[in-house]
Coordinates of C-alpha atoms and ligand atoms in Angstrom, one line a residue:
X1 CA 8.9 10.0 -30.9
X2 CA 7.7 9.8 -27.3
X3 CA 11.2 8.7 -26.1
X4 CA 14.3 10.8 -25.5
X5 CA 16.3 7.8 -26.7
X6 CA 18.7 8.3 -23.9
X7 CA 19.6 6.1 -20.9
X8 CA 22.0 7.0 -18.0
X9 CA 23.9 4.1 -16.7
X10 CA 25.2 4.8 -13.1
X11 CA 27.8 2.4 -11.8
X12 CA 27.8 3.0 -8.1
X13 CA 30.8 0.7 -7.4
X14 CA 33.0 2.7 -9.9
X15 CA 31.3 6.0 -9.3
X16 CA 30.7 6.6 -13.0
X17 CA 27.7 8.0 -14.9
X18 CA 27.6 7.0 -18.6
X19 CA 25.0 8.0 -21.2
X20 CA 24.0 5.4 -23.8
X21 CA 21.4 5.3 -26.5
X22 CA 18.0 3.7 -25.6
X23 CA 17.6 0.3 -27.3
X24 CA 14.9 1.3 -29.8
X25 CA 14.2 -2.2 -30.9
X26 CA 13.2 -3.0 -27.3
X27 CA 11.2 0.2 -27.1
X28 CA 9.3 -1.0 -30.1
X29 CA 8.6 -4.3 -28.4
X30 CA 8.1 -3.2 -24.8
X31 CA 6.9 0.5 -25.1
X32 CA 8.5 2.1 -22.1
X33 CA 8.5 2.5 -18.3
X34 CA 7.5 -0.9 -16.7
X35 CA 7.7 -3.0 -19.9
X36 CA 11.0 -1.5 -21.2
X37 CA 12.8 -1.3 -17.9
X38 CA 11.8 -4.9 -17.1
X39 CA 13.3 -6.0 -20.4
X40 CA 16.6 -4.3 -19.5
X41 CA 16.5 -5.9 -16.0
X42 CA 15.7 -9.4 -17.4
X43 CA 18.6 -9.1 -19.9
X44 CA 21.1 -7.7 -17.4
X45 CA 20.7 -9.6 -14.1
X46 CA 20.8 -13.2 -12.9
X47 CA 17.2 -13.9 -11.8
X48 CA 18.5 -15.8 -8.8
X49 CA 20.5 -12.8 -7.5
X50 CA 20.1 -11.7 -3.9
X51 CA 17.9 -8.6 -4.2
X52 CA 20.1 -6.8 -1.7
X53 CA 23.4 -7.7 -3.3
X54 CA 25.4 -5.3 -5.5
X55 CA 24.6 -7.6 -8.4
X56 CA 21.0 -6.6 -8.4
X57 CA 20.2 -3.5 -10.5
X58 CA 17.6 -0.8 -10.0
X59 CA 16.1 1.0 -12.9
X60 CA 14.1 4.3 -12.8
X61 CA 12.1 4.7 -16.0
X62 CA 9.6 6.9 -17.7
X63 CA 7.2 6.1 -20.5
X64 CA 6.6 7.8 -23.8
X65 CA 3.7 9.8 -22.5
X66 CA 5.5 10.9 -19.3
X67 CA 6.0 14.6 -19.2
X68 CA 3.6 15.2 -22.2
X69 CA 0.2 16.9 -22.1
X70 CA -1.5 13.5 -21.9
X71 CA -3.6 13.5 -18.7
X72 CA -1.8 11.9 -15.8
X73 CA 1.4 11.7 -17.8
X74 CA 3.7 12.1 -14.9
X75 CA 4.4 8.6 -13.9
X76 CA 7.7 6.8 -13.5
X77 CA 8.5 3.3 -12.3
X78 CA 11.2 1.6 -10.3
X79 CA 12.1 -1.8 -11.6
X80 CA 14.3 -4.2 -9.8
X81 CA 14.2 -7.6 -8.0
X82 CA 12.1 -7.0 -4.9
X83 CA 13.6 -7.3 -1.5
X84 CA 10.2 -8.2 0.0
X85 CA 9.2 -10.7 -2.7
X86 CA 12.3 -12.2 -4.4
X87 CA 10.3 -11.7 -7.6
X88 CA 10.4 -9.1 -10.3
X89 CA 9.3 -5.7 -8.8
X90 CA 7.9 -2.7 -10.5
X91 CA 6.7 0.2 -8.4
X92 CA 5.0 3.1 -9.9
X93 CA 4.8 6.7 -8.6
X94 CA 3.1 9.9 -9.6
X95 CA 4.0 13.4 -8.4
X96 CA 6.5 15.4 -10.6
X97 CA 9.7 13.5 -10.5
X98 CA 9.0 11.4 -13.6
X99 CA 8.2 14.4 -15.8
X100 CA 11.4 16.1 -14.5
X101 CA 13.5 13.1 -15.6
X102 CA 12.0 13.5 -19.1
X103 CA 12.6 17.2 -19.1
X104 CA 16.2 16.6 -18.3
X105 CA 16.4 14.5 -21.4
X106 CA 16.5 11.0 -20.0
X107 CA 14.2 8.0 -20.5
X108 CA 15.8 5.8 -17.9
X109 CA 18.4 5.6 -15.3
X110 CA 20.1 2.2 -14.6
X111 CA 21.8 1.9 -11.2
X112 CA 24.3 -1.0 -10.8
X113 CA 26.8 -2.1 -8.2
X114 CA 27.0 -0.5 -4.7
X115 CA 28.7 2.7 -3.7
X116 CA 31.4 2.4 -1.0
X117 CA 29.8 5.3 0.8
X118 CA 26.4 7.1 0.8
X119 CA 25.8 9.1 -2.4
X120 CA 23.1 10.9 -4.3
X121 CA 22.7 11.3 -8.0
X122 CA 22.4 14.9 -9.1
X123 CA 21.1 15.3 -12.7
X124 CA 20.8 18.7 -14.3
X125 CA 19.9 18.1 -18.0
X126 CA 23.0 16.4 -19.5
X127 CA 25.1 16.9 -16.3
X128 CA 25.1 13.8 -14.2
X129 CA 27.2 13.6 -11.0
X130 CA 27.3 11.3 -8.0
X131 CA 27.7 13.4 -4.9
X132 CA 28.6 12.6 -1.3
X133 CA 25.5 12.0 0.8
X134 CA 27.1 11.3 4.2
X135 CA 25.3 14.5 5.5
X136 CA 22.0 13.1 4.3
X137 CA 22.3 9.5 5.6
X138 CA 20.0 9.2 8.6
X139 CA 17.7 12.0 7.4
X140 CA 14.1 11.4 6.6
X141 CA 12.7 11.6 3.1
X142 CA 11.3 15.1 3.9
X143 CA 14.6 16.4 5.4
X144 CA 16.5 14.9 2.4
X145 CA 14.4 16.7 -0.1
X146 CA 14.6 20.0 1.7
X147 CA 18.3 19.7 2.3
X148 CA 19.1 19.0 -1.4
X149 CA 16.9 21.9 -2.6
X150 CA 18.6 24.3 -0.1
X151 CA 22.1 23.1 -0.9
X152 CA 21.6 23.6 -4.7
X153 CA 19.6 26.8 -4.0
X154 CA 16.9 25.5 -6.4
X155 CA 13.4 24.8 -5.1
X156 CA 12.4 23.4 -8.4
X157 CA 14.6 20.3 -8.2
X158 CA 12.6 17.1 -7.9
X159 CA 13.8 14.5 -5.5
X160 CA 13.2 10.8 -4.9
X161 CA 14.8 9.5 -1.8
X162 CA 14.8 6.8 0.9
X163 CA 14.4 7.4 4.6
X164 CA 15.5 5.4 7.6
X165 CA 13.5 2.4 6.4
X166 CA 15.4 2.1 3.2
X167 CA 18.7 2.7 4.9
X168 CA 17.9 0.0 7.5
X169 CA 16.5 -2.3 4.8
X170 CA 13.1 -2.6 6.1
X171 CA 11.8 -5.2 3.7
X172 CA 8.8 -3.0 2.6
X173 CA 10.8 0.3 2.4
X174 CA 9.7 2.5 -0.5
X175 CA 11.1 5.4 -2.4
X176 CA 9.4 8.8 -1.8
X177 CA 9.2 11.6 -4.2
X178 CA 7.6 15.1 -3.9
X179 CA 7.1 14.5 -0.2
X180 CA 4.1 12.2 -0.4
X181 CA 4.2 10.2 -3.6
X182 CA 6.0 6.9 -3.5
X183 CA 7.2 3.9 -5.5
X184 CA 5.6 2.0 -2.7
X185 CA 5.6 -1.7 -3.0
X186 CA 7.9 -4.8 -3.0
X187 CA 10.7 -3.2 -1.0
X188 CA 12.3 -1.2 -3.8
X189 CA 13.5 1.3 -1.1
X190 CA 15.5 -1.5 0.6
X191 CA 17.2 -2.2 -2.7
X192 CA 18.1 1.4 -3.1
X193 CA 19.4 1.5 0.5
X194 CA 21.5 -1.6 -0.1
X195 CA 23.3 0.4 -2.8
X196 CA 24.1 3.3 -0.5
X197 CA 22.1 5.5 -2.8
X198 CA 20.2 8.0 -0.7
X199 CA 18.5 10.1 -3.3
X200 CA 18.1 11.1 -7.0
X201 CA 17.8 14.8 -7.6
X202 CA 16.7 16.1 -11.0
X203 CA 16.4 19.4 -12.6
X204 CA 15.3 19.4 -16.3
X205 CA 14.6 22.4 -18.4
X206 CA 14.5 20.9 -21.9
X207 CA 10.8 20.2 -22.0
X208 CA 9.5 17.4 -24.2
X209 CA 10.0 17.6 -27.9
X210 CA 9.7 15.3 -30.8
X211 CA 6.1 14.2 -30.5
X212 CA 5.6 12.5 -33.8
X213 CA 2.4 14.1 -35.0
X214 CA 1.6 17.1 -32.7
X215 CA -1.8 18.1 -34.1
X216 CA -3.0 14.5 -33.8
X217 CA -1.5 14.3 -30.3
X218 CA -3.3 17.5 -29.3
X219 CA -6.6 16.1 -30.6
X220 CA -6.2 12.7 -29.0
X221 CA -5.2 14.0 -25.6
X222 CA -8.0 16.6 -25.6
X223 CA -10.6 14.0 -26.5
X224 CA -9.3 11.6 -23.9
X225 CA -9.4 14.4 -21.2
X226 CA -13.0 14.9 -22.1
X227 CA -13.7 11.3 -21.5
X228 CA -12.2 11.6 -18.0
X229 CA -14.1 14.8 -17.2
X230 CA -17.4 13.3 -18.4
X231 CA -17.0 10.1 -16.4
X232 CA -18.7 9.9 -12.9
X233 CA -15.7 8.2 -11.3
X234 CA -12.8 10.2 -12.7
X235 CA -14.8 13.5 -13.2
X236 CA -16.6 13.6 -9.9
X237 CA -16.0 10.7 -7.4
X238 CA -12.2 10.8 -7.4
X239 CA -11.7 14.5 -7.3
X240 CA -14.2 15.0 -4.5
X241 CA -13.7 12.0 -2.4
X242 CA -10.4 10.5 -3.5
X243 CA -9.8 6.8 -3.7
X244 CA -11.2 6.6 -0.2
X245 CA -14.6 6.8 -1.8
X246 CA -14.4 3.0 -1.9
X247 CA -14.3 2.5 1.9
X248 CA -18.0 2.4 2.5
X249 CA -18.8 0.7 -0.8
X250 CA -16.3 -2.2 -0.3
X251 CA -17.4 -2.5 3.4
X252 CA -21.1 -2.8 2.4
X253 CA -20.4 -5.5 -0.1
X254 CA -18.5 -7.5 2.6
X255 CA -15.1 -7.3 1.0
X256 CA -13.2 -5.0 3.4
X257 CA -10.6 -7.2 5.0
X258 CA -10.7 -6.5 8.8
X259 CA -8.5 -7.6 11.6
X260 CA -6.0 -9.5 9.5
X261 CA -8.8 -10.9 7.3
X262 CA -10.7 -12.5 10.1
X263 CA -13.7 -10.4 9.2
X264 CA -14.9 -8.9 5.9
X265 CA -16.7 -5.9 7.3
X266 CA -15.4 -3.2 9.7
X267 CA -18.0 -1.8 12.1
X268 CA -16.1 1.5 12.2
X269 CA -15.5 1.9 8.4
X270 CA -17.7 5.0 8.4
X271 CA -15.3 6.7 10.8
X272 CA -12.3 6.3 8.4
X273 CA -14.2 6.9 5.1
X274 CA -14.0 9.6 2.5
X275 CA -17.2 11.0 3.9
X276 CA -15.6 11.3 7.4
X277 CA -12.7 13.2 5.9
X278 CA -15.2 15.9 4.9
X279 CA -16.9 16.1 8.3
X280 CA -16.1 18.8 10.8
X281 CA -14.4 17.5 13.9
X282 CA -16.0 18.2 17.3
X283 CA -12.5 19.1 18.7
X284 CA -11.7 22.1 16.5
X285 CA -14.6 22.4 14.1
X286 CA -12.4 21.8 11.1
X287 CA -12.7 19.0 8.5
X288 CA -9.8 16.6 8.2
X289 CA -9.5 17.2 4.5
X290 CA -8.0 20.5 3.4
X291 CA -8.1 20.1 -0.4
X292 CA -7.5 17.7 -3.2
X293 CA -4.3 17.6 -5.3
X294 CA -3.0 16.4 -8.6
X295 CA 0.2 14.8 -9.9
X296 CA 1.9 16.3 -13.0
X297 CA -0.5 16.8 -15.9
X298 CA -3.4 15.0 -14.1
X299 CA -6.9 16.2 -14.8
X300 CA -8.4 13.8 -12.2
X301 CA -6.7 15.1 -9.0
X302 CA -7.6 12.2 -6.7
X303 CA -4.8 13.1 -4.2
X304 CA -5.8 14.2 -0.7
X305 CA -4.2 16.9 1.4
X306 CA -5.3 16.8 5.1
X307 CA -4.6 18.2 8.5
X308 CA -4.4 16.3 11.7
X309 CA -6.3 17.5 14.8
X310 CA -3.5 19.2 16.8
X311 CA -4.9 18.0 20.1
X312 CA -4.8 14.3 19.0
X313 CA -2.6 12.2 21.3
X314 CA -0.3 11.3 18.4
X315 CA 0.8 14.8 17.6
X316 CA -0.1 17.1 20.4
X317 CA 3.6 17.4 21.4
X318 CA 4.9 17.4 17.8
X319 CA 4.0 20.7 16.0
X320 CA 5.9 19.5 12.9
X321 CA 3.0 17.3 12.1
X322 CA 0.4 20.0 12.4
X323 CA 0.6 21.3 8.8
X324 CA -1.3 20.1 5.8
X325 CA 0.2 17.0 4.2
X326 CA -0.6 14.1 1.9
X327 CA -3.2 11.4 2.6
X328 CA -5.3 9.6 3.4
X329 CA -5.7 7.4 0.3
X330 CA -8.0 4.3 0.4
X331 CA -5.2 1.7 0.6
X332 CA -3.4 3.4 3.5
X333 CA -6.6 4.1 5.4
X334 CA -7.6 0.5 5.1
X335 CA -4.2 -1.0 5.9
X336 CA -3.6 1.2 8.9
X337 CA -7.2 1.1 9.9
X338 CA -9.6 -1.8 9.1
X339 CA -6.7 -4.3 8.8
X340 CA -5.9 -3.6 12.5
X341 CA -9.4 -2.8 13.6
X342 CA -8.4 0.9 14.3
X343 CA -11.2 3.4 13.6
X344 CA -9.3 6.6 14.7
X345 CA -8.9 8.7 11.5
X346 CA -6.3 11.0 13.1
X347 CA -4.2 8.1 14.2
X348 CA -4.3 6.7 10.7
X349 CA -3.2 10.0 9.2
X350 CA -0.3 10.2 11.7
X351 CA 0.8 6.7 10.9
X352 CA 0.6 7.5 7.2
X353 CA 2.6 10.7 7.6
X354 CA 5.3 8.6 9.3
X355 CA 5.3 6.1 6.5
X356 CA 5.8 8.9 4.0
X357 CA 8.4 10.7 6.2
X358 CA 10.5 7.6 6.8
X359 CA 9.9 5.8 3.5
X360 CA 7.7 2.8 4.3
X361 CA 4.9 1.2 2.3
X362 CA 1.8 1.8 4.5
X363 CA 0.0 -1.2 2.9
X364 CA 2.7 -3.8 3.9
X365 CA 3.4 -2.0 7.2
X366 CA -0.3 -1.9 8.2
X367 CA -0.9 -5.5 7.2
X368 CA 2.1 -6.6 9.1
X369 CA 0.9 -4.9 12.2
X370 CA -2.4 -6.7 11.6
X371 CA -0.6 -10.1 11.6
X372 CA 1.3 -9.1 14.8
X373 CA -2.0 -8.0 16.5
X374 CA -3.5 -11.4 15.7
X375 CA -0.5 -13.2 17.1
X376 CA -0.7 -11.0 20.2
X377 CA -4.4 -11.8 20.7
X378 CA -3.9 -15.5 20.2
X379 CA -1.0 -15.6 22.6
X380 CA 1.7 -16.4 20.1
X381 CA 3.4 -13.0 20.9
X382 CA 3.4 -11.6 24.4
X383 CA 3.4 -8.0 25.6
X384 CA 7.1 -8.5 26.6
X385 CA 8.1 -9.6 23.1
X386 CA 6.3 -6.7 21.4
X387 CA 7.1 -4.2 24.2
X388 CA 3.5 -3.0 24.5
X389 CA -0.1 -4.2 24.5
X390 CA -1.1 -4.6 20.9
X391 CA -4.7 -5.8 20.7
X392 CA -6.8 -5.2 17.6
X393 CA -8.3 -1.7 17.6
X394 CA -5.5 -0.1 19.6
X395 CA -4.6 3.3 17.9
X396 CA -1.9 3.8 20.6
X397 CA -0.2 0.6 19.6
X398 CA -0.4 1.4 15.9
X399 CA 1.2 4.8 16.5
X400 CA 4.0 3.4 18.7
X401 CA 4.7 0.5 16.3
X402 CA 5.0 2.8 13.3
X403 CA 7.7 4.8 15.1
X404 CA 9.5 1.7 16.3
X405 CA 9.5 0.3 12.8
X406 CA 10.6 3.5 11.2
X407 CA 13.5 3.8 13.6
X408 CA 14.3 0.1 13.7
X409 CA 13.8 -0.1 17.5
X410 CA 12.9 -3.2 19.5
X411 CA 10.0 -5.2 17.9
X412 CA 9.9 -2.6 15.1
X413 CA 12.9 -4.4 13.6
X414 CA 10.9 -7.6 13.4
X415 CA 7.9 -5.8 11.9
X416 CA 10.3 -4.5 9.3
X417 CA 10.7 -8.1 8.0
X418 CA 7.2 -8.0 6.6
X419 CA 4.4 -10.3 7.6
X420 CA 5.6 -13.5 5.8
X421 CA 9.0 -13.6 7.4
X422 CA 7.5 -12.4 10.8
X423 CA 4.8 -15.0 10.9
X424 CA 7.2 -17.8 9.7
X425 CA 9.6 -16.8 12.5
X426 CA 7.0 -17.3 15.1
X427 CA 5.8 -20.6 13.6
X428 CA 2.6 -19.4 12.0
X429 CA 3.2 -18.7 8.3
X430 CA -0.5 -19.1 7.7
X431 CA -1.2 -15.8 9.5
X432 CA 0.6 -13.8 6.9
X433 CA -2.0 -12.4 4.5
X434 CA 0.3 -12.2 1.5
X435 CA 1.2 -13.7 -1.8
X436 CA 4.8 -14.1 -2.8
X437 CA 5.7 -12.4 0.5
X438 CA 3.8 -9.2 -0.3
X439 CA 0.8 -8.2 1.8
X440 CA -2.7 -7.9 0.3
X441 CA -4.3 -4.6 -0.4
X442 CA -7.8 -3.6 0.6
X443 CA -10.1 -6.1 -1.1
X444 CA -11.1 -9.4 0.4
X445 CA -11.2 -12.0 -2.3
X446 CA -14.1 -13.9 -0.7
X447 CA -16.3 -11.0 -1.6
X448 CA -14.6 -10.2 -4.9
X449 CA -13.7 -13.5 -6.3
X450 CA -11.7 -12.3 -9.3
X451 CA -9.3 -10.4 -7.0
X452 CA -8.2 -13.7 -5.5
X453 CA -6.9 -14.9 -8.8
X454 CA -5.4 -11.5 -9.6
X455 CA -3.6 -11.5 -6.3
X456 CA -2.4 -15.1 -6.6
X457 CA -1.0 -14.7 -10.1
X458 CA 0.4 -11.2 -9.8
X459 CA 4.0 -11.2 -10.8
X460 CA 5.0 -8.7 -8.1
X461 CA 3.1 -10.4 -5.3
X462 CA -0.3 -9.5 -4.0
X463 CA -1.4 -6.3 -5.6
X464 CA -4.5 -4.5 -6.7
X465 CA -2.7 -2.6 -9.5
X466 CA -1.8 -5.5 -11.6
X467 CA -5.3 -6.6 -12.5
X468 CA -8.0 -4.5 -10.9
X469 CA -11.0 -6.6 -11.5
X470 CA -12.7 -4.5 -8.8
X471 CA -13.5 -2.1 -11.7
X472 CA -15.7 -4.8 -13.3
X473 CA -16.8 -6.8 -10.3
X474 CA -17.8 -3.7 -8.2
X475 CA -18.1 -0.7 -10.4
X476 CA -19.2 -2.3 -13.7
X477 CA -16.3 -1.0 -15.7
X478 CA -16.2 -1.7 -18.6
X479 CA -18.9 -4.3 -18.0
X480 CA -20.5 -5.5 -14.7
X481 CA -19.6 -9.0 -13.6
X482 CA -20.8 -10.8 -10.5
X483 CA -18.2 -10.5 -7.7
X484 CA -19.5 -13.7 -5.9
X485 CA -18.8 -16.1 -8.8
X486 CA -15.7 -17.5 -10.3
X487 CA -17.3 -17.8 -13.7
X488 CA -15.4 -15.9 -16.4
X489 CA -12.8 -14.6 -14.0
X490 CA -9.8 -16.2 -15.6
X491 CA -10.4 -14.3 -18.9
X492 CA -11.3 -11.1 -17.0
X493 CA -8.1 -11.3 -14.9
X494 CA -5.9 -11.9 -18.0
X495 CA -7.6 -9.0 -19.8
X496 CA -7.0 -6.6 -16.9
X497 CA -3.4 -7.8 -16.3
X498 CA -2.4 -7.3 -20.0
X499 CA -4.1 -3.9 -20.4
X500 CA -2.5 -2.6 -17.2
X501 CA 0.9 -3.4 -18.6
X502 CA 0.2 -0.9 -21.4
X503 CA -1.1 1.9 -19.0
X504 CA 1.9 1.4 -16.8
X505 CA 4.4 1.3 -19.7
X506 CA 2.9 4.4 -21.4
X507 CA 3.7 6.5 -18.4
X508 CA 0.1 7.3 -17.3
X509 CA -1.8 6.6 -14.2
X510 CA -3.9 3.4 -14.1
X511 CA -6.7 5.3 -12.4
X512 CA -7.5 6.6 -15.9
X513 CA -8.8 3.1 -16.6
X514 CA -11.9 3.9 -14.6
X515 CA -12.9 5.8 -17.7
X516 CA -10.4 4.9 -20.4
X517 CA -10.0 1.6 -22.2
X518 CA -7.0 0.9 -24.3
X519 CA -8.9 2.4 -27.2
X520 CA -8.6 5.8 -25.5
X521 CA -4.8 5.4 -24.9
X522 CA -4.1 4.0 -28.4
X523 CA -4.6 7.3 -30.4
X524 CA -2.4 9.1 -27.9
X525 CA 0.5 6.6 -28.3
X526 CA 0.1 6.4 -32.0
X527 CA 0.4 10.2 -32.3
X528 CA 3.3 10.5 -29.9
X529 CA 5.4 7.5 -30.9
X530 CA 7.0 6.5 -34.2
X531 CA 6.0 3.0 -35.4
X532 CA 2.8 1.0 -35.3
X533 CA 0.8 1.3 -32.1
X534 CA -2.4 -0.2 -33.2
X535 CA -4.8 -2.0 -30.8
X536 CA -3.5 -5.4 -32.0
X537 CA 0.0 -4.3 -31.2
X538 CA -0.9 -2.9 -27.8
X539 CA -2.7 -6.1 -26.8
X540 CA 0.3 -8.2 -27.9
X541 CA 2.8 -5.9 -26.0
X542 CA 0.7 -6.1 -22.8
X543 CA 0.6 -9.9 -23.0
X544 CA 4.3 -10.0 -23.8
X545 CA 5.2 -7.9 -20.8
X546 CA 3.2 -10.2 -18.5
X547 CA 4.9 -13.3 -19.9
X548 CA 8.3 -11.8 -19.7
X549 CA 7.8 -11.0 -16.0
X550 CA 6.5 -14.5 -15.5
X551 CA 9.6 -16.0 -17.2
X552 CA 11.9 -14.0 -14.9
X553 CA 10.0 -15.3 -11.8
X554 CA 10.2 -18.9 -13.0
X555 CA 13.9 -18.5 -13.6
X556 CA 14.2 -16.9 -10.1
X557 CA 12.9 -20.2 -8.6
X558 CA 9.2 -19.3 -8.2
X559 CA 6.6 -21.8 -9.4
X560 CA 2.8 -22.6 -9.5
X561 CA 2.9 -23.1 -5.8
X562 CA 3.6 -19.4 -5.3
X563 CA 0.4 -18.6 -7.2
X564 CA -1.6 -19.2 -4.1
X565 CA -3.6 -17.6 -1.3
X566 CA -3.3 -18.0 2.4
X567 CA -5.4 -20.9 3.7
X568 CA -7.7 -18.5 5.6
X569 CA -9.1 -17.2 2.3
X570 CA -9.7 -20.7 0.9
X571 CA -11.0 -22.4 4.0
X572 CA -12.6 -19.8 6.4
X573 CA -15.9 -18.6 4.9
X574 CA -16.8 -14.9 5.2
X575 CA -18.8 -14.4 8.3
X576 CA -21.1 -11.5 7.3
X577 CA -22.3 -9.5 4.3
X578 CA -23.2 -10.6 0.8
X579 CA -20.3 -13.1 0.6
X580 CA -21.3 -14.8 3.9
X581 CA -20.4 -18.5 3.7
X582 CA -18.1 -18.1 0.7
X583 CA -14.4 -18.8 0.4
X584 CA -12.3 -17.8 -2.5
X585 CA -12.5 -20.2 -5.5
X586 CA -8.9 -19.9 -6.5
X587 CA -8.4 -23.7 -7.0
X588 CA -11.2 -23.7 -9.5
X589 CA -10.0 -20.5 -11.4
X590 CA -6.2 -21.2 -11.5
X591 CA -6.1 -24.1 -13.9
X592 CA -8.5 -22.3 -16.3
X593 CA -6.3 -19.2 -16.0
X594 CA -3.2 -21.1 -17.0
X595 CA -5.0 -22.4 -20.0
X596 CA -6.3 -19.0 -21.0
X597 CA -2.7 -17.7 -20.7
X598 CA -1.4 -20.5 -22.9
X599 CA 0.6 -22.0 -20.0
X600 CA 0.9 -25.6 -19.1
X601 CA -0.6 -27.1 -15.9
X602 CA 2.6 -26.1 -14.0
X603 CA 2.1 -22.5 -14.9
X604 CA 4.9 -22.5 -17.4
X605 CA 4.3 -20.7 -20.7
X606 CA 4.0 -23.1 -23.6
X607 CA 6.5 -22.9 -26.4
X608 CA 3.8 -21.8 -28.9
X609 CA 2.8 -19.0 -26.5
X610 CA 6.4 -17.7 -26.2
X611 CA 6.8 -17.9 -30.0
X612 CA 3.6 -16.0 -30.6
X613 CA 4.7 -13.3 -28.2
X614 CA 8.2 -13.1 -29.6
X615 CA 9.8 -14.2 -26.3
Ligands
SF4_701 S1 -5.4 10.1 -10.7 FE1 -4.5 10.5 -8.6 S2 -2.7 9.2 -8.5 FE2 -3.3 9.2 -10.6 S3 -2.0 10.8 -11.5 FE3 -4.0 11.8 -10.9 S4 -3.7 12.6 -8.8 FE4 -2.0 11.2 -9.3

């Protein structure tokens, strides 16, 4: 078995921690992590619940491969109804926290209710206690982690926590573990803050036992690691350049959203690229990048550890930011950089550090700043309203706004609403580059057509990690498709969406899918888990998870009209690059996608589809 078969139910209102057996029938149908936790959520909450009310629940979950010797098997997910999106949310994080939960003997922790005062959960193997966190409230994620480790006199404790953003219910607050890994999207940190839950601290010493067929598991994981090592992306590109390897590639193909998606190419992309991270700075002769880093059990090691130029205006009076720390990754570098027209690498690293420190999703934060900068440039927002000059390209404005948002000061409070609520408040909802209230990541769907459909139909709002057709449309994985046409994209998007459900639910990192297909994951799951985990079963489970999430969203009040893109992407053609003159062809792809999914024209799963999937 790849599961510990144990769930901890934490009732924050009553202050109780109660173990219960994992529902193994559901594990057989939904695998683990994203799929299984979503099944619990769907069964236990009213889909119409206010995400920030005590009636919402928040689930932290591992998958059957989490904590094992499978490469990248350190992932955990946070499943809830998203504060940013009002849709089902599942945010996934690496680092070491997920493996520690498994080592302590738990598959899943379900948080319900709301604590009358700030608390943190302390979990040491079977011992589970809610402890007073009044001394932690107001502290950053970094201070919280350090304080808990010191207090328990145990540096090996793994901590997930919220910072000021989660406490103040910034709508894109995230949950940070291991200092710079995060369950980043959809506002899961705001939900945690609404429950007065400051942190979860885990120490597990049990290891992982009970792999069904250990010799077969050893053979399968070893073979799969070789596939990663032999692949140019996972064996060379990601370890050396990190995810930022994409910056120049995506810019050249005219799909790098720039200045709130006004443009599709950024003239300063080279200055914030992976290559620039390796170059020596004129100021101190040192490269920005210090080393790469890996999450638990990962043989790819795409993580970046960097050091800011100590003389940069953002940190010259703040020595606490002079040490090496996490970042930049591609998405953060894009959202804080190209999305705002800022080409100052040091400023981006500083803004990223503050996002990690205070627990904010840098994608949504950066994209929301981009929307505010456009409103400033077009006169919708004045200097007096924002409190500073905020034109596109201003690194100074970016750095000030990240502080203001993190601390909930002045206009920072409004940025904390996210771009959809902010732009609606000022009468221009069309300027929010988002789907279901969640801001786009770093691919412009005029230059990569399939991503428009993937964004529009993503169950958790705009997201690249729910159907990464970039792999096929840009990198040719597993087969090359033309990024500029809509042909075949409905089938492609569905295939990526369903397969991703399995990667997420297994407890491994979706970046393995640059090299692995489901056929590489299948032998690992079959050897680890009891029961049938054939390819047919995996394909069925992936599709079942997608449709279950869809059903939740429909019951929450979302509909086909929420499967849409901002008008800019459908009516303002790309101005430069290979996609020049093109808009996204969502309106052509969407009806076909619904058909491929077995949904009716209103995007509702047909009865026969639900029956086939056992829903
Ligand atoms: S590939 Fe990168 S994000 Fe994924 S587990 Fe490895 S280091 Fe972490």
